[in-house]
CSV table of N, CA and C in Angstrom, one decimal:
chain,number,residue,atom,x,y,z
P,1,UNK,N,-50.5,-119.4,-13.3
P,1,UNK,CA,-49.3,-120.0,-13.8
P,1,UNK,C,-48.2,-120.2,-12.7
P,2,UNK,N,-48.6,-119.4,-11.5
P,2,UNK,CA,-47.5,-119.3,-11.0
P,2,UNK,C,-47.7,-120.5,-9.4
P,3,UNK,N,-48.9,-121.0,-10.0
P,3,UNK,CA,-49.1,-122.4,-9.3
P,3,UNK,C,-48.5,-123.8,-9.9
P,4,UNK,N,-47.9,-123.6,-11.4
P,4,UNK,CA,-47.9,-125.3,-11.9
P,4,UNK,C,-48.9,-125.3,-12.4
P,5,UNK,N,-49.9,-124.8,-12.3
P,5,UNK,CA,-51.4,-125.5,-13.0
P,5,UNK,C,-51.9,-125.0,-14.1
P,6,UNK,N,-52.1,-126.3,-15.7
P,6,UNK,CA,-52.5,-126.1,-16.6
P,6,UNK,C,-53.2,-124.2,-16.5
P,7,UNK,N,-52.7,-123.9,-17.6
P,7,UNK,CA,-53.6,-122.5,-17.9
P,7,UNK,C,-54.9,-122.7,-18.9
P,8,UNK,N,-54.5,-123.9,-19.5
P,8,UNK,CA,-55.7,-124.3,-20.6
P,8,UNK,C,-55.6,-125.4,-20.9
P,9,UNK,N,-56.5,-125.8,-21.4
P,9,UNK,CA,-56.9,-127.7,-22.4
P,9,UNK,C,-57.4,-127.2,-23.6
P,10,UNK,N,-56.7,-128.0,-24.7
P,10,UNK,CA,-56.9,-127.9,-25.9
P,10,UNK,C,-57.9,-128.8,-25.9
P,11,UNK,N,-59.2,-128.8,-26.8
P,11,UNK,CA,-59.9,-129.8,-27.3
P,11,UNK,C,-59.1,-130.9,-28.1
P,12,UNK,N,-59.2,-131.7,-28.0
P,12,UNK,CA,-58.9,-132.9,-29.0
P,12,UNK,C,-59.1,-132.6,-30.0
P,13,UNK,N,-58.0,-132.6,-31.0
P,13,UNK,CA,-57.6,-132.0,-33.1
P,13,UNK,C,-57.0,-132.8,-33.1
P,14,UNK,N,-55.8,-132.8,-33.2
P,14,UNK,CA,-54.8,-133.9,-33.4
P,14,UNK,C,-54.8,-135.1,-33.6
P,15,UNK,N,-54.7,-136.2,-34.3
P,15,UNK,CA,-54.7,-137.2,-34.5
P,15,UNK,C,-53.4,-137.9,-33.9
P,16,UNK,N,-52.5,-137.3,-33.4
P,16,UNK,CA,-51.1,-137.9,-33.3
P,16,UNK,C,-50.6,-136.6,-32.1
P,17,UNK,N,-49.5,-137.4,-31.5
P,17,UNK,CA,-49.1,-136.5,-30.2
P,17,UNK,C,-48.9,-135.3,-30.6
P,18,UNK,N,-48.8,-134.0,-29.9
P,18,UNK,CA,-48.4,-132.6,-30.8
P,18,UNK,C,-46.4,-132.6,-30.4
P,19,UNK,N,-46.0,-132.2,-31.1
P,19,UNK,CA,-44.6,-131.9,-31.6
P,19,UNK,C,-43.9,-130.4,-31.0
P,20,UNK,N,-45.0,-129.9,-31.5
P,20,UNK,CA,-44.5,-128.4,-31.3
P,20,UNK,C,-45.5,-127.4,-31.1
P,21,UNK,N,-45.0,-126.5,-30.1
P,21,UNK,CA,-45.8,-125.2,-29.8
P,21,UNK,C,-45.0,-124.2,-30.4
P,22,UNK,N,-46.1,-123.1,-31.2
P,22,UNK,CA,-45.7,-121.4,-30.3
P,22,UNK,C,-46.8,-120.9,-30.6
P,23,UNK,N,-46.2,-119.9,-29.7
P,23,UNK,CA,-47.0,-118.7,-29.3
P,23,UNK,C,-47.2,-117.3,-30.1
P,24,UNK,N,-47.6,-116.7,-31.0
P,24,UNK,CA,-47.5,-115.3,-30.9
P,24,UNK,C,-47.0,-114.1,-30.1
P,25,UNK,N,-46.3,-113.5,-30.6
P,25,UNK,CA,-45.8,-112.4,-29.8
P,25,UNK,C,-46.9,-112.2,-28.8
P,26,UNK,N,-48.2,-111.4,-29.4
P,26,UNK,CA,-48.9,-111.2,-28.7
P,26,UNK,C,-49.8,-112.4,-27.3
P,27,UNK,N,-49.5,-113.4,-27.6
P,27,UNK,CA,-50.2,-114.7,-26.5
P,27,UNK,C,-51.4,-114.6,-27.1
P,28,UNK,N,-52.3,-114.1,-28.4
P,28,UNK,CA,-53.4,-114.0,-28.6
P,28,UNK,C,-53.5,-115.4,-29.4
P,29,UNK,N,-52.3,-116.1,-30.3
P,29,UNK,CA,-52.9,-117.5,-31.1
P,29,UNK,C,-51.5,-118.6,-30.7
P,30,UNK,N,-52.3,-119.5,-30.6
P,30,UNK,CA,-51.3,-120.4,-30.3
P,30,UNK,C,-51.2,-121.8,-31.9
P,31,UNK,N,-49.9,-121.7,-32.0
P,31,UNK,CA,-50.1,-123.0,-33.5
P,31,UNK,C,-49.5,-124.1,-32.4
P,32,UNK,N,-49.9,-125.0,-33.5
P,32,UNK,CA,-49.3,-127.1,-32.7
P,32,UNK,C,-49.6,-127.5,-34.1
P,33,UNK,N,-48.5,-128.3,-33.7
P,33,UNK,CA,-47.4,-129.1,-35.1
P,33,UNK,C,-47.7,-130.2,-34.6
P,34,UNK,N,-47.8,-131.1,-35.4
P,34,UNK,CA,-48.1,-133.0,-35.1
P,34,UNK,C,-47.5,-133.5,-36.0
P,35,UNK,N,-47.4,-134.8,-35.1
P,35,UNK,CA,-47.0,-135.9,-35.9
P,35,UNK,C,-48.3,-136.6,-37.2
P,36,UNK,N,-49.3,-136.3,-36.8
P,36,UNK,CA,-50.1,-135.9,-38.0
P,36,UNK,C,-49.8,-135.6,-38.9
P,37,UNK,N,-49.3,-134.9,-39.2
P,37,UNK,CA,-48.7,-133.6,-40.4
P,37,UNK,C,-49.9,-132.5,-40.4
P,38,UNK,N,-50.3,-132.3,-39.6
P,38,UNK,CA,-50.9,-130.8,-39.1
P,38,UNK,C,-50.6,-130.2,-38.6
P,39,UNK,N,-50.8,-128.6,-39.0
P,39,UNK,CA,-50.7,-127.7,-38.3
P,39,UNK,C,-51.8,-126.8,-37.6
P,40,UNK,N,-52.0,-126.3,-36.4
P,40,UNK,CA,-53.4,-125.8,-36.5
P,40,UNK,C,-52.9,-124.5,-35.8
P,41,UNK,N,-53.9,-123.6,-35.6
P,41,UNK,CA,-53.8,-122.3,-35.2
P,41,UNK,C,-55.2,-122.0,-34.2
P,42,UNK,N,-54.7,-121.8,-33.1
P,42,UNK,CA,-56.0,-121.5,-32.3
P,42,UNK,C,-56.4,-120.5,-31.3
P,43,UNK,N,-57.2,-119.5,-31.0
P,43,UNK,CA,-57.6,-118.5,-30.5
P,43,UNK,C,-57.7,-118.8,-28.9
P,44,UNK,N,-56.6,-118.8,-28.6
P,44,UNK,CA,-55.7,-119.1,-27.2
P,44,UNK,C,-56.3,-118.3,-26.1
P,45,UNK,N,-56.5,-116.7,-26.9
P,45,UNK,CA,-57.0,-115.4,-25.7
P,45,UNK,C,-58.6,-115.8,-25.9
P,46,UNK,N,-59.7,-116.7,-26.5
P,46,UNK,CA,-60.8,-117.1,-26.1
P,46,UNK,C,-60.6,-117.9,-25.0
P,47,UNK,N,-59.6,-118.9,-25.5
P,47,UNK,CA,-59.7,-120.4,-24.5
P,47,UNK,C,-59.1,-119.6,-22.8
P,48,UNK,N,-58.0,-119.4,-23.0
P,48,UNK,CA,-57.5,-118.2,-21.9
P,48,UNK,C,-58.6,-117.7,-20.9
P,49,UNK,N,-59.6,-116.9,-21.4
P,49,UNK,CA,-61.4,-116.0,-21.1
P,49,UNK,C,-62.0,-117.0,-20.6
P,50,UNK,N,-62.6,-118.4,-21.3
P,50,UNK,CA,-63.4,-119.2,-21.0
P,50,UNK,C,-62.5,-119.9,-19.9
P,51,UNK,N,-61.4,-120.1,-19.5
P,51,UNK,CA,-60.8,-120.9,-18.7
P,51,UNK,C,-61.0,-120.2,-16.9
P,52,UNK,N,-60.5,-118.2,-17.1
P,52,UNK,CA,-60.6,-117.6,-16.2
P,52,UNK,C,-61.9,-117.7,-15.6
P,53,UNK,N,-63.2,-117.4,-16.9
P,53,UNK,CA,-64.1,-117.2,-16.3
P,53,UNK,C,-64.5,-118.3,-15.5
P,54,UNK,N,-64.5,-120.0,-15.9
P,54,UNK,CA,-64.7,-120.8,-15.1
P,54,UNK,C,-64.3,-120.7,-14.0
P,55,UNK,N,-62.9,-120.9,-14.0
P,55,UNK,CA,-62.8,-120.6,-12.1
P,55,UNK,C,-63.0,-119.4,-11.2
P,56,UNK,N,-64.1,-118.4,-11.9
P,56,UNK,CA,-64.2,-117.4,-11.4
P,56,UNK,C,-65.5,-117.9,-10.7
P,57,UNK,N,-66.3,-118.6,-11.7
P,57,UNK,CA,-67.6,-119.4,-11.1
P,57,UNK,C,-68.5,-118.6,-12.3
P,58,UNK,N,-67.8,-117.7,-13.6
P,58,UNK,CA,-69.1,-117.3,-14.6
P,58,UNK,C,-68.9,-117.8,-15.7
P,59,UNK,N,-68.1,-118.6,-15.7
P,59,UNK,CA,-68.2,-119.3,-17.1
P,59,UNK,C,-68.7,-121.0,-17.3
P,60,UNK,N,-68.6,-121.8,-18.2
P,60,UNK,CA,-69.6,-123.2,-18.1
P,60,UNK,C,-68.4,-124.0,-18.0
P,61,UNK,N,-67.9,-124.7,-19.4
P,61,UNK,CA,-67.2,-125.8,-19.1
P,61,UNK,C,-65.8,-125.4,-19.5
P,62,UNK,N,-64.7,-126.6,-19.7
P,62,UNK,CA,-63.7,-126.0,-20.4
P,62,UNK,C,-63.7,-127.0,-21.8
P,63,UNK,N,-62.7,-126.4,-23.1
P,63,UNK,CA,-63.3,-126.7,-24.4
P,63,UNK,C,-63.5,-127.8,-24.7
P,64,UNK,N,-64.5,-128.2,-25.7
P,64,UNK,CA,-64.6,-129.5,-25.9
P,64,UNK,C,-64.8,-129.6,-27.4
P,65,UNK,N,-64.7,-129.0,-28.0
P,65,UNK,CA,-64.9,-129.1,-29.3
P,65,UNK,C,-63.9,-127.8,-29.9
P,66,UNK,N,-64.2,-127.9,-31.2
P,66,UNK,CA,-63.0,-126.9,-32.4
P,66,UNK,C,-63.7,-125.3,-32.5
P,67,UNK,N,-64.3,-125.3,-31.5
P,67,UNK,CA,-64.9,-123.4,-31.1
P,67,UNK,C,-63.6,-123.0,-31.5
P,68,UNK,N,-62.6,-123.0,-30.7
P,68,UNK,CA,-61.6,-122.2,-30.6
P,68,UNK,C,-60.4,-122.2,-31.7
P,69,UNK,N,-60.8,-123.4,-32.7
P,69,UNK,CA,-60.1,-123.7,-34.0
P,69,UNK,C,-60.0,-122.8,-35.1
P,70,UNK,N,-58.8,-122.2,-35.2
P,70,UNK,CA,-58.8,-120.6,-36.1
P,70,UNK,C,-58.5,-121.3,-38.0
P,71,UNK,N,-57.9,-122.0,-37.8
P,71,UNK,CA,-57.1,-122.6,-38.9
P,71,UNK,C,-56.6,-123.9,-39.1
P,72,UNK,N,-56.8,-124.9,-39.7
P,72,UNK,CA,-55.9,-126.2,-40.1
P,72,UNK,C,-55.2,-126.1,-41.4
P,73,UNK,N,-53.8,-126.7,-41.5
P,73,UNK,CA,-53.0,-126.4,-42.6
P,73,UNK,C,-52.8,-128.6,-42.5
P,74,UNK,N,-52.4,-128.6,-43.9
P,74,UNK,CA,-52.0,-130.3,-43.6
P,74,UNK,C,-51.0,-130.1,-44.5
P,75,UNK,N,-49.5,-130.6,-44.4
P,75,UNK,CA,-48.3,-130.9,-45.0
P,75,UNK,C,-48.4,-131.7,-45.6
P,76,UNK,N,-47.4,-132.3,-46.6
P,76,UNK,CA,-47.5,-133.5,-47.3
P,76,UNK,C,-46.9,-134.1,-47.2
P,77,UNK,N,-47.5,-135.4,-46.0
P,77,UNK,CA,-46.7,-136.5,-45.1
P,77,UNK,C,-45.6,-135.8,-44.4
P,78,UNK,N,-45.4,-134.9,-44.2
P,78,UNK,CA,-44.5,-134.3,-43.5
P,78,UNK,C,-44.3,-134.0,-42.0
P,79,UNK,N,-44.3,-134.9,-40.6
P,79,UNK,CA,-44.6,-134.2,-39.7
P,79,UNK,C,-44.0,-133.3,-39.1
P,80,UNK,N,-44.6,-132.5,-38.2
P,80,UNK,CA,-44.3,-130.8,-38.0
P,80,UNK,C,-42.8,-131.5,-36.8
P,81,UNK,N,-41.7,-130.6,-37.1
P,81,UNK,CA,-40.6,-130.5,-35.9
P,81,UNK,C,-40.7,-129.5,-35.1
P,82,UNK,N,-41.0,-128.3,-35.6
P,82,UNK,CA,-41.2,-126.8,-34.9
P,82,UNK,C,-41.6,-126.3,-35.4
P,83,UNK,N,-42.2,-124.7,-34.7
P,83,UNK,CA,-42.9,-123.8,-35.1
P,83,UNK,C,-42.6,-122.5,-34.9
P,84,UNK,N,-42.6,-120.9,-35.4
P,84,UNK,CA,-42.0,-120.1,-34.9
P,84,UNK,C,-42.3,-118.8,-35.8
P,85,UNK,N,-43.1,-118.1,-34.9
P,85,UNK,CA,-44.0,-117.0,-35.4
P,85,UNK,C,-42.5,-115.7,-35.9
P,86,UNK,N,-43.3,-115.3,-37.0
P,86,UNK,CA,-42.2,-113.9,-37.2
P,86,UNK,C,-42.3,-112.8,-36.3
P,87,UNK,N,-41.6,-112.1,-36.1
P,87,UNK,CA,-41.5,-110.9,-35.4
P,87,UNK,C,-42.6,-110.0,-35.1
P,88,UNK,N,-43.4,-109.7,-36.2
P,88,UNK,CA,-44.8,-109.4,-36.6
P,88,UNK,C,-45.7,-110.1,-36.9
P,89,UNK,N,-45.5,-111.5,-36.3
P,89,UNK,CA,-47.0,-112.3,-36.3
P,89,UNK,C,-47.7,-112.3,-37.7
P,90,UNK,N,-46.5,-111.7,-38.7
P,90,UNK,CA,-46.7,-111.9,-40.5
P,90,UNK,C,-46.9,-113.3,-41.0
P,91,UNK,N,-45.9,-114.2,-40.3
P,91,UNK,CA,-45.8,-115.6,-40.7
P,91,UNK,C,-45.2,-116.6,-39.6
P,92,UNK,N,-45.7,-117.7,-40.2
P,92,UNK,CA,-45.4,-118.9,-39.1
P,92,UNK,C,-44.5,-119.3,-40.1
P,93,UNK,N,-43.0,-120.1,-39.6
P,93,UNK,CA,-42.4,-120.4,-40.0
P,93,UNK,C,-42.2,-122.0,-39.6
P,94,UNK,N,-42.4,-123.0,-40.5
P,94,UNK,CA,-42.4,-124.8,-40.1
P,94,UNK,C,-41.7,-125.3,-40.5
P,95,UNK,N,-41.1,-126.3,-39.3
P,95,UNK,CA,-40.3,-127.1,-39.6
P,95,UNK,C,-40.6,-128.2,-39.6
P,96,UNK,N,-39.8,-129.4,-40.7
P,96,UNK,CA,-40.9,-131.0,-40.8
P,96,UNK,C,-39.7,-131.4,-40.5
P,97,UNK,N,-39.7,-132.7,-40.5
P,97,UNK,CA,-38.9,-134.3,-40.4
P,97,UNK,C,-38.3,-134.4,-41.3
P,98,UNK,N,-39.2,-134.7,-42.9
P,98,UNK,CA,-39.1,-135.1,-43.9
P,98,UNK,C,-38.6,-133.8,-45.2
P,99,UNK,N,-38.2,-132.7,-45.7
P,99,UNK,CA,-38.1,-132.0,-46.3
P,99,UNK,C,-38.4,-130.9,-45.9
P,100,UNK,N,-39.2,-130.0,-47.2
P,100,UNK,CA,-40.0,-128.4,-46.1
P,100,UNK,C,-41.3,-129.3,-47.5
P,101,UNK,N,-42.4,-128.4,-46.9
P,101,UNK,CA,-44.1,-128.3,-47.4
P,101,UNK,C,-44.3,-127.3,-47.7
């Protein structure tokens, strides 16, 4: 990180630009909010492993498919504004455009 250089690539989910990140306290799941009106949740500390290992020279490619896909939520027509884990990684709290979902 302390080069500039991407730490990971999301596989392509999203149908529409992403809106919003966060993180978990812990850096173990990462959610993205779209103009889709999805939300997804993804196992960040896999992609994180497979990413290290590649440039270590022991691991294969980087992601290309929904491996690392923990969860999809879809709002109703609502696209995501922000996102923002509770204190305890109890709950994700979303924000839309259009109302709440």
């Amino acid at each position: 990180l302390s080069t500039g250089a991407p730490a990971a690539t999301l596989p392509p989910s999203h149908t529409a630009p992403i809106h919003a990140l966060a993180f978990s306290r812990d850096g173990t799941i990462l959610s993205t909010g779209s103009l889709d009106c999805t939300i997804k949740l993804w196992d960040f500390a896999a992609i994180t492993e497979e990413v290290t290992a590649e440039e270590n020279g022991t691991g294969n490619t980087a992601p290309k498919d929904d491996k690392y896909l923990l969860r999809s939520f879809a709002t109703k027509n609502s696209p995501i504004k922000t996102l923002h884990f509770s204190r305890r990684n109890l709950l994700l709290a979303v924000g839309t455009y259009e109302g709440s979902s």
